[in-house]
Tab-separated table of N, CA and C in Angstrom:
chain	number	residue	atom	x	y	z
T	1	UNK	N	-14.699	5.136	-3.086
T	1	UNK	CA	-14.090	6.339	-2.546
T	1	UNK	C	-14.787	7.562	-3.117
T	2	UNK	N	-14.841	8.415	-2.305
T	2	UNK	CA	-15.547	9.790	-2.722
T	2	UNK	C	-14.583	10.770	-3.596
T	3	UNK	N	-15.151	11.623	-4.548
T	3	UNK	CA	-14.155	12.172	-5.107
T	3	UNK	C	-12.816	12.940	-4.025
T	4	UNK	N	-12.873	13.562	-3.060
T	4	UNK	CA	-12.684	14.106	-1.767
T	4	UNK	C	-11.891	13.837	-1.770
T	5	UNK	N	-11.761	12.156	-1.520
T	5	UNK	CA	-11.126	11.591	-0.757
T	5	UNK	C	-10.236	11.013	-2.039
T	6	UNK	N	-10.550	10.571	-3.586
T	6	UNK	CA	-9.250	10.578	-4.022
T	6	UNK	C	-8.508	11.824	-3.977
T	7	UNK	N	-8.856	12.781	-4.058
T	7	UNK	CA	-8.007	14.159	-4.190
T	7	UNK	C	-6.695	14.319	-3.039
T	8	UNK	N	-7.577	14.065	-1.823
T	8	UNK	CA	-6.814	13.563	-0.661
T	8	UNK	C	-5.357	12.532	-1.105
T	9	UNK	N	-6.159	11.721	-0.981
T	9	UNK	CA	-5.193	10.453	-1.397
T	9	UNK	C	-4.026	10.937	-2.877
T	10	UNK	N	-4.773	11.930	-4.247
T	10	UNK	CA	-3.374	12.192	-4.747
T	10	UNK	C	-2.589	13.265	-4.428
T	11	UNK	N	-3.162	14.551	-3.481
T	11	UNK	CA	-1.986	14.936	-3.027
T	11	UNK	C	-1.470	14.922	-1.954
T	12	UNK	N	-1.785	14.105	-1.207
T	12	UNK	CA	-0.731	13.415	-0.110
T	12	UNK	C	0.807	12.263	-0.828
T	13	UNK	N	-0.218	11.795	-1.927
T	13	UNK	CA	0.915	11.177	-1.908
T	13	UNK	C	1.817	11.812	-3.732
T	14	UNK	N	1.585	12.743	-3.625
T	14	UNK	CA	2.820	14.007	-4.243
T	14	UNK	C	3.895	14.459	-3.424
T	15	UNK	N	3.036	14.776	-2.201
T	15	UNK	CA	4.130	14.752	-1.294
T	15	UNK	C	5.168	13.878	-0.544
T	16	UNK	N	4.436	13.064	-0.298
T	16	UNK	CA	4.983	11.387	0.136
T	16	UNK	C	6.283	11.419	-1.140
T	17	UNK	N	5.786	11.642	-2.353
T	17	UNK	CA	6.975	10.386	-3.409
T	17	UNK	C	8.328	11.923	-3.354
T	18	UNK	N	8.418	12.580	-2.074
T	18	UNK	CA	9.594	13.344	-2.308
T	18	UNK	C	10.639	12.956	-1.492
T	19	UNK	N	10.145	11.756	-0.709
T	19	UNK	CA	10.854	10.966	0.111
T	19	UNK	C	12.021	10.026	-0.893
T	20	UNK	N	12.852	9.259	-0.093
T	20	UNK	CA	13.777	8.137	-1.200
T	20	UNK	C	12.748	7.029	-0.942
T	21	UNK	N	12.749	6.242	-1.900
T	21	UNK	CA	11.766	4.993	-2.072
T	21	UNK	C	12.115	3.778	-1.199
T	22	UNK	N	13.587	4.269	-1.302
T	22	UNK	CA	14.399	3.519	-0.338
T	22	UNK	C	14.382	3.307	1.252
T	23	UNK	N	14.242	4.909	2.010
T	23	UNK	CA	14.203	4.706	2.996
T	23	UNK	C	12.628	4.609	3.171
T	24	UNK	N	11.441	4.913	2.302
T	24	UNK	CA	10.199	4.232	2.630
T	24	UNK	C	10.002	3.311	2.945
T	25	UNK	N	10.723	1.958	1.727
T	25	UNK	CA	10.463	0.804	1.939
T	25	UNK	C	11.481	0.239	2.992
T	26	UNK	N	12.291	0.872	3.604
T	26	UNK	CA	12.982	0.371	4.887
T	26	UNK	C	12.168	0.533	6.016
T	27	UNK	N	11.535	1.611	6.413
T	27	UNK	CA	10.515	1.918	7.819
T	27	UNK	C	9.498	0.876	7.279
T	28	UNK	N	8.530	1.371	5.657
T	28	UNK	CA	7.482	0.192	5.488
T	28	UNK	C	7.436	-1.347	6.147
T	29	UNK	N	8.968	-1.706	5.528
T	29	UNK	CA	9.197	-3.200	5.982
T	29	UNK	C	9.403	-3.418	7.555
T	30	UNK	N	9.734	-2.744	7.907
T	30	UNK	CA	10.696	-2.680	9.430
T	30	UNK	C	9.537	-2.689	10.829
T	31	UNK	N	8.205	-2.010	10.076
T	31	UNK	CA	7.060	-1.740	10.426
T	31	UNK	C	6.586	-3.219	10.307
T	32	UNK	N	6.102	-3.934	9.080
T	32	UNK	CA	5.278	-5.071	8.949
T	32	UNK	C	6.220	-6.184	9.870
T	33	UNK	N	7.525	-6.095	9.981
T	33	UNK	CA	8.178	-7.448	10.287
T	33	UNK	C	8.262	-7.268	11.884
T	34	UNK	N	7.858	-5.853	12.046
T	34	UNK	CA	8.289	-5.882	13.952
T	34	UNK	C	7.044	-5.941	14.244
T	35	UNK	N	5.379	-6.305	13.373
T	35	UNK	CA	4.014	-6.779	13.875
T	35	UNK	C	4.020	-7.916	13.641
T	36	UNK	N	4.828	-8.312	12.447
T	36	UNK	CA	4.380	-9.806	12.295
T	36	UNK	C	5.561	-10.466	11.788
T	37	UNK	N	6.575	-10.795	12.766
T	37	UNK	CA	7.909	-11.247	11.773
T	37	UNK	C	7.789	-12.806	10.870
T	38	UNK	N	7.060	-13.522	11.119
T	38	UNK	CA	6.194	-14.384	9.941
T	38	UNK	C	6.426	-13.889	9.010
T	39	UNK	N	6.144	-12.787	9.032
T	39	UNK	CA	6.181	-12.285	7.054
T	39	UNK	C	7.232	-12.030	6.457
T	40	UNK	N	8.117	-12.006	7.565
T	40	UNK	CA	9.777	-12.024	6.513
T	40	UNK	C	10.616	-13.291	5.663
T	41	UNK	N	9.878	-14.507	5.912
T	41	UNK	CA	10.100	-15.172	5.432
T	41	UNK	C	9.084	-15.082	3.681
T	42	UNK	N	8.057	-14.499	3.328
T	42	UNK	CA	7.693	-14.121	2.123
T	42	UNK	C	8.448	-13.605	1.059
T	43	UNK	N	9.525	-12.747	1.820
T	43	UNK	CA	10.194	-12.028	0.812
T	43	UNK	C	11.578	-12.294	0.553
T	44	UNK	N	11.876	-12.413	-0.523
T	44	UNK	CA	13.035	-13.081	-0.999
T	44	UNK	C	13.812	-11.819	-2.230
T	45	UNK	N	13.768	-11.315	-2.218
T	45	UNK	CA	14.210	-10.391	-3.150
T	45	UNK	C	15.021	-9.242	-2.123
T	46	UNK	N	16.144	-8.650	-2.159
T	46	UNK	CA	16.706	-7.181	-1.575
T	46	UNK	C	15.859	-6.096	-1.066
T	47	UNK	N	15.996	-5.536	0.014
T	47	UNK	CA	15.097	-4.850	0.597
T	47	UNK	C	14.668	-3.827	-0.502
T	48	UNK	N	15.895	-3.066	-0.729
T	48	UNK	CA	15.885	-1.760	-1.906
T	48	UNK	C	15.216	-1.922	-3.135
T	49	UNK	N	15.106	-3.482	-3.954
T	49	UNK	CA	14.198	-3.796	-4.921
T	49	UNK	C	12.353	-4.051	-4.635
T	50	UNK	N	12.656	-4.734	-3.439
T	50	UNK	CA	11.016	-4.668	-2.431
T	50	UNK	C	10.532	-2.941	-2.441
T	51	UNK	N	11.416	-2.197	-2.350
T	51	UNK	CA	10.988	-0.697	-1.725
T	51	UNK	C	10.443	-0.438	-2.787
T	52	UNK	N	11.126	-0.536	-3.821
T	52	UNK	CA	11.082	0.492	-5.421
T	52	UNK	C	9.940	-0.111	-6.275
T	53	UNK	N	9.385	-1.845	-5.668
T	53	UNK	CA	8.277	-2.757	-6.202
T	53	UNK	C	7.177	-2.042	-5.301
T	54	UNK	N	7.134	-1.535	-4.285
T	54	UNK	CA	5.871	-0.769	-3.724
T	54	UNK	C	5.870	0.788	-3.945
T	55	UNK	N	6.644	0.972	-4.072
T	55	UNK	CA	6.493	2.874	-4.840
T	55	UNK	C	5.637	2.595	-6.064
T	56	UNK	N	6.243	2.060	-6.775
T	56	UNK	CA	5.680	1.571	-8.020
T	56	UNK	C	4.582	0.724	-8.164
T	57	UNK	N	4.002	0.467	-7.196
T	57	UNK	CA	2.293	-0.598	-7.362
T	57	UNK	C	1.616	1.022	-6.593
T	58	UNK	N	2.124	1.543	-5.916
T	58	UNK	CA	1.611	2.668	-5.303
T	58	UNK	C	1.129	3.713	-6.162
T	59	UNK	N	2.474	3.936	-6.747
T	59	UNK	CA	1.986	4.929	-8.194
T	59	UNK	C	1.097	4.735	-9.226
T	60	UNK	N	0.908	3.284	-9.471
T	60	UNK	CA	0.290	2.630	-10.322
T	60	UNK	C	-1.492	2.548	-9.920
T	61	UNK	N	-1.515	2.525	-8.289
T	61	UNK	CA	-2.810	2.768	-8.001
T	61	UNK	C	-3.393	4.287	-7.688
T	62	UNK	N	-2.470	5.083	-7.007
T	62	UNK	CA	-2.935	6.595	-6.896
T	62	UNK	C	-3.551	7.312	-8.330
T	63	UNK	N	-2.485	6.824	-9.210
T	63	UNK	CA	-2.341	7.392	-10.495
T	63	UNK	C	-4.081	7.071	-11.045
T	64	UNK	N	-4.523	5.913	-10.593
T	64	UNK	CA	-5.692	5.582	-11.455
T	64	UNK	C	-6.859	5.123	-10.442
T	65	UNK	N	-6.849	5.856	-9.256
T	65	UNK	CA	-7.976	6.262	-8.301
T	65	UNK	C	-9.210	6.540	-9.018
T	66	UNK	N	-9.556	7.430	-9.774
T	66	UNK	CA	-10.661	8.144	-10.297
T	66	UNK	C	-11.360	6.734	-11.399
T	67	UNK	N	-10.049	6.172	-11.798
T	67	UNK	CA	-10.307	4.935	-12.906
T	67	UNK	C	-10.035	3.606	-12.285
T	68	UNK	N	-10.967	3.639	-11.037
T	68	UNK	CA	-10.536	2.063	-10.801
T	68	UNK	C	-11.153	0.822	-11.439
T	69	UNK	N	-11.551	0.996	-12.787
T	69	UNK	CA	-12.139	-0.165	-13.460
T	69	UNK	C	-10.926	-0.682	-14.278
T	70	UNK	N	-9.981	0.573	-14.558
T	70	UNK	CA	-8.771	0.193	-15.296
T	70	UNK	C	-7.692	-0.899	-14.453
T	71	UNK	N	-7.879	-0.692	-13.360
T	71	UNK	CA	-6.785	-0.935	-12.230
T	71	UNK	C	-7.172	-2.659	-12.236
T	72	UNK	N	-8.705	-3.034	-12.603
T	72	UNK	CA	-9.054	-4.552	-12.249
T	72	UNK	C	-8.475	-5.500	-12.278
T	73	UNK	N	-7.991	-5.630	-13.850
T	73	UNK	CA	-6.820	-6.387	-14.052
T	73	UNK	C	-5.729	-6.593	-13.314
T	74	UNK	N	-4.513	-5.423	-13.342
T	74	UNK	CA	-3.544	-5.067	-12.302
T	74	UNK	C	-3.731	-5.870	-11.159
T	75	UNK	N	-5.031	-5.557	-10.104
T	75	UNK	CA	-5.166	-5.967	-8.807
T	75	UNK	C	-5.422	-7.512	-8.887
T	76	UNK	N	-6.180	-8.146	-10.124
T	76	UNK	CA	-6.471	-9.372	-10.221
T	76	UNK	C	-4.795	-10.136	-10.523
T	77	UNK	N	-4.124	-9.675	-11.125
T	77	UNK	CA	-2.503	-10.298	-11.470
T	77	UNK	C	-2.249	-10.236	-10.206
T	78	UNK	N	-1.953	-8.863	-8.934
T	78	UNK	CA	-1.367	-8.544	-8.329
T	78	UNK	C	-2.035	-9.555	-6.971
T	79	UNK	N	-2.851	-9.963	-7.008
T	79	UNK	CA	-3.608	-10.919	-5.662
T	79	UNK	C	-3.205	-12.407	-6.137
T	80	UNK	N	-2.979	-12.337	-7.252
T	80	UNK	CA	-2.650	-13.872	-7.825
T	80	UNK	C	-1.219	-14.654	-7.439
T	81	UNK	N	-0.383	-12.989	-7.546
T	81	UNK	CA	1.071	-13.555	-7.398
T	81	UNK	C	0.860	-13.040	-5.617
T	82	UNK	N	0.310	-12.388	-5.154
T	82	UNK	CA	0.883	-12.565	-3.900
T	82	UNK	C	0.127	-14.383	-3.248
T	83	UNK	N	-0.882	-14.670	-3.306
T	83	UNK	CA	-1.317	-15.476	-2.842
T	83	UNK	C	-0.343	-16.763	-3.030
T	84	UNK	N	0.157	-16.556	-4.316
T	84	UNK	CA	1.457	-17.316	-4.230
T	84	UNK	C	2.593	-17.663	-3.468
T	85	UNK	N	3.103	-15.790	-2.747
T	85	UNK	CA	3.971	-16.227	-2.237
T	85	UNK	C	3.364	-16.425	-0.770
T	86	UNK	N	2.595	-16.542	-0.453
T	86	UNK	CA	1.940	-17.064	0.636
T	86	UNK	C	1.117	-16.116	1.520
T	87	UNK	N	0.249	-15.323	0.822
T	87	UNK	CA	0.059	-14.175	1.504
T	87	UNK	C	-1.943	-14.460	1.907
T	88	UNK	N	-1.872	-14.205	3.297
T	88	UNK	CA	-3.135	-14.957	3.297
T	88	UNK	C	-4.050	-13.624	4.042
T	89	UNK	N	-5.381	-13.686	3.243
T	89	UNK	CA	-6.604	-12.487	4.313
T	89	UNK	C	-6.162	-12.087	5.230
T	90	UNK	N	-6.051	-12.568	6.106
T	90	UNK	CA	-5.467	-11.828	7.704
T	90	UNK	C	-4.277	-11.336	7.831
T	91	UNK	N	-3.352	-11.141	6.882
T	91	UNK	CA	-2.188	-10.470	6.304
T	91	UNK	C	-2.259	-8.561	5.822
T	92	UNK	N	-3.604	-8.620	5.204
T	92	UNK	CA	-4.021	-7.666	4.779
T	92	UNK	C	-3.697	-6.384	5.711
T	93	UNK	N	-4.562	-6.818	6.778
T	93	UNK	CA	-4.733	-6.215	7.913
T	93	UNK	C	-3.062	-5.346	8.699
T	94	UNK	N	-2.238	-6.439	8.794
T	94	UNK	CA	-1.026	-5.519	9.136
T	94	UNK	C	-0.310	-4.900	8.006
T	95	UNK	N	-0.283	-5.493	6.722
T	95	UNK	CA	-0.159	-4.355	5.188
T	95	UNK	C	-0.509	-3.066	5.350
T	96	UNK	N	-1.826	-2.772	5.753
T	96	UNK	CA	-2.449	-1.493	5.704
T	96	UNK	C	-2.009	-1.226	7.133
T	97	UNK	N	-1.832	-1.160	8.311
T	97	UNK	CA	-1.508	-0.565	9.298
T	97	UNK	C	-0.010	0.089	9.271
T	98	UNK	N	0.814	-0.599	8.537
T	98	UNK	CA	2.094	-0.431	8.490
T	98	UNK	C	2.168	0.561	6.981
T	99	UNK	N	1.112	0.291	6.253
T	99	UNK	CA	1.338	1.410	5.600
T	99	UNK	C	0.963	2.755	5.364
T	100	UNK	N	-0.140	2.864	6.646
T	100	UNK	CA	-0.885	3.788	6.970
T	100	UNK	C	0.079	4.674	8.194
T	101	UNK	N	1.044	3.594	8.728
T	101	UNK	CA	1.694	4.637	9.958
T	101	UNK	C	3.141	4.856	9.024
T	102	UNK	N	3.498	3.827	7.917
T	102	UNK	CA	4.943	5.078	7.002
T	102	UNK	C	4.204	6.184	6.063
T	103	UNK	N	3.152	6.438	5.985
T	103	UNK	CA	2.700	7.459	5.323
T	103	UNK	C	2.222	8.735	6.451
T	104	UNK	N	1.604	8.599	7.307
T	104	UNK	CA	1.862	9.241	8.731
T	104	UNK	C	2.996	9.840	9.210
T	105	UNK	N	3.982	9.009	9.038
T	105	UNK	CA	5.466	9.193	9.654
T	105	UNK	C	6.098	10.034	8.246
T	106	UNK	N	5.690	9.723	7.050
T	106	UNK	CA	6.451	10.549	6.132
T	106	UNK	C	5.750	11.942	5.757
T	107	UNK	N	4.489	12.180	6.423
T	107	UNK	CA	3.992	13.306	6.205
T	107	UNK	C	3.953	14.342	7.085
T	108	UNK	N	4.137	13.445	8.184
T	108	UNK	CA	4.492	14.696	9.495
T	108	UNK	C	3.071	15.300	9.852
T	109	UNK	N	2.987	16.913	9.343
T	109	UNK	CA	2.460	17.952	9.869
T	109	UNK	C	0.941	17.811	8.565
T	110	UNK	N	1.604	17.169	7.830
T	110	UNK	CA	0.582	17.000	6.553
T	110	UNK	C	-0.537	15.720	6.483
T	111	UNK	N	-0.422	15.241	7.820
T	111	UNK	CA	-1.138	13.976	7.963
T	111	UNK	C	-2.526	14.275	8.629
T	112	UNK	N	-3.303	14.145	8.453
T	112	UNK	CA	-4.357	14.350	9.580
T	112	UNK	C	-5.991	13.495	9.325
T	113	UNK	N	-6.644	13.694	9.920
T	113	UNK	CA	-8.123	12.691	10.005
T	113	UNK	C	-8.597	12.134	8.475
T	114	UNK	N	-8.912	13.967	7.887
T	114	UNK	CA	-9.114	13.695	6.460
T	114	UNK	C	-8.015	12.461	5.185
T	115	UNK	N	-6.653	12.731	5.648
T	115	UNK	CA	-5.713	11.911	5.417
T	115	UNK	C	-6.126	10.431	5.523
T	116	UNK	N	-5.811	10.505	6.894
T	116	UNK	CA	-5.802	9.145	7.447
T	116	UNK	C	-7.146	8.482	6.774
T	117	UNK	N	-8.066	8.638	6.613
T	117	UNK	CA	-9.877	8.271	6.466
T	117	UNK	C	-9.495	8.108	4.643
T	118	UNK	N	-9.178	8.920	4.373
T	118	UNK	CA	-9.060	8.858	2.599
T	118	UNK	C	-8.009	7.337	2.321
T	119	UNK	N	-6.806	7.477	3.079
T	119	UNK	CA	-6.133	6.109	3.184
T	119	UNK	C	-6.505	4.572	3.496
T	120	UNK	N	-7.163	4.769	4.519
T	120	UNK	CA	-8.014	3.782	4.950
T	120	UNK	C	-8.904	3.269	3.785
T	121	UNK	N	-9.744	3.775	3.130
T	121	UNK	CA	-10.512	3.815	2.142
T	121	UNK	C	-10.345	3.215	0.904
T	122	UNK	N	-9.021	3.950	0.499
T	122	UNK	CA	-8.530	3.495	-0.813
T	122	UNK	C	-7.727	2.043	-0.333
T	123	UNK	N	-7.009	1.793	1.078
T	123	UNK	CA	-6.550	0.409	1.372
T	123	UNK	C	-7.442	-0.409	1.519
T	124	UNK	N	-8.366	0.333	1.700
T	124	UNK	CA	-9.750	-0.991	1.832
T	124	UNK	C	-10.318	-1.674	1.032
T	125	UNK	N	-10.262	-0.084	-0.112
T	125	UNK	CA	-11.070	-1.282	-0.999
T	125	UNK	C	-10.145	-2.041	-2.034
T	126	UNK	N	-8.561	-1.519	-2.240
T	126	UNK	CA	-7.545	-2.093	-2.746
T	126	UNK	C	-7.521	-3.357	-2.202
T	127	UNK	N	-7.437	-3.854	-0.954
T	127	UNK	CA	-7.241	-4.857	-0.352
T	127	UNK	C	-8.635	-5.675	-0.726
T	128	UNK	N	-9.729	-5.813	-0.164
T	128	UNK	CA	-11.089	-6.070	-0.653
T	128	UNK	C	-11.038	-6.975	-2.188
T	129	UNK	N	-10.798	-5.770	-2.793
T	129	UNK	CA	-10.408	-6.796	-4.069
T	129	UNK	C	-9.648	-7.827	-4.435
T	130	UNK	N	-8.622	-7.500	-3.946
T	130	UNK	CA	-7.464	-8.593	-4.223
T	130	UNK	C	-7.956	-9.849	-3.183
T	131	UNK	N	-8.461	-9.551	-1.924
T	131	UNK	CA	-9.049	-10.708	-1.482
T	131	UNK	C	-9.747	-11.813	-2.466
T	132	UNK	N	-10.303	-10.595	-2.958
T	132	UNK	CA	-11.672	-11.599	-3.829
T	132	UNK	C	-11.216	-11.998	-5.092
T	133	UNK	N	-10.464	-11.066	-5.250
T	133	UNK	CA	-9.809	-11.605	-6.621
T	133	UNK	C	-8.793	-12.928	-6.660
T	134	UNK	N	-8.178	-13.384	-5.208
T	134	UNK	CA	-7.577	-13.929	-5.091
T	134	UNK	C	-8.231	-15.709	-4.209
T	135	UNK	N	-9.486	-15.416	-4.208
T	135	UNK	CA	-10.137	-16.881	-3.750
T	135	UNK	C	-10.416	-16.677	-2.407
């Protein structure tokens, strides 16, 4: 990612975390399960604890954009346990669409090309890794 484009990516999502985490991860989910309802059988935990587990991997990666050598680890744990619960490459793909249109939808007037392109980017190569990190 270009510096640009983390800058992008952290203050969009300053604005984003003024939302409830709650009703994020309700559209987030509501989004992935009405592309691929397959995937609702992955999750086993309360919607509201799912929401507040992706604010928080979210924060955990925005926060350390500039330092993604720190993040390696993190993403290597974090591809390990999803592959567990059954989460396979071609999964990726509706992850990032669904989380590219609740960040869209929560930014409104604040969303635009530069946005969208900086998102894409950082989901890409977030995802990318954990692929690889994950076999």
């Amino acid at each position: 990612m270009t510096p640009q484009q983390i800058a992008i990516v952290k203050q969009s999502w300053q604005l984003f975390q003024g939302i409830n985490p709650v009703l994020v991860g309700d559209v987030f989910y509501s989004k992935v399960f009405l592309t691929d309802p397959s995937l609702k059988s992955m999750f086993h935990i309360p919607r509201d604890q799912q929401s507040r587990k992706i604010i928080e991997m979210l924060n955990v990666i925005v926060g350390r954009l500039d330092r993604l050598d720190e993040l390696n680890e993190d993403i290597r744990q974090m591809a390990i346990r999803h592959k567990g619960y059954g989460v396979k490459n071609e999964h990726y793909q509706t992850i990032g669409n669904a989380l590219l249109w609740t960040l869209e939808q929560g930014l409104g007037k604040d969303w635009n090309d530069s946005t969208e392109n900086a998102w894409s980017e950082c989901f890409r190569n977030i995802s990318t890794a954990m692929m690889t990190a994950s076999g």
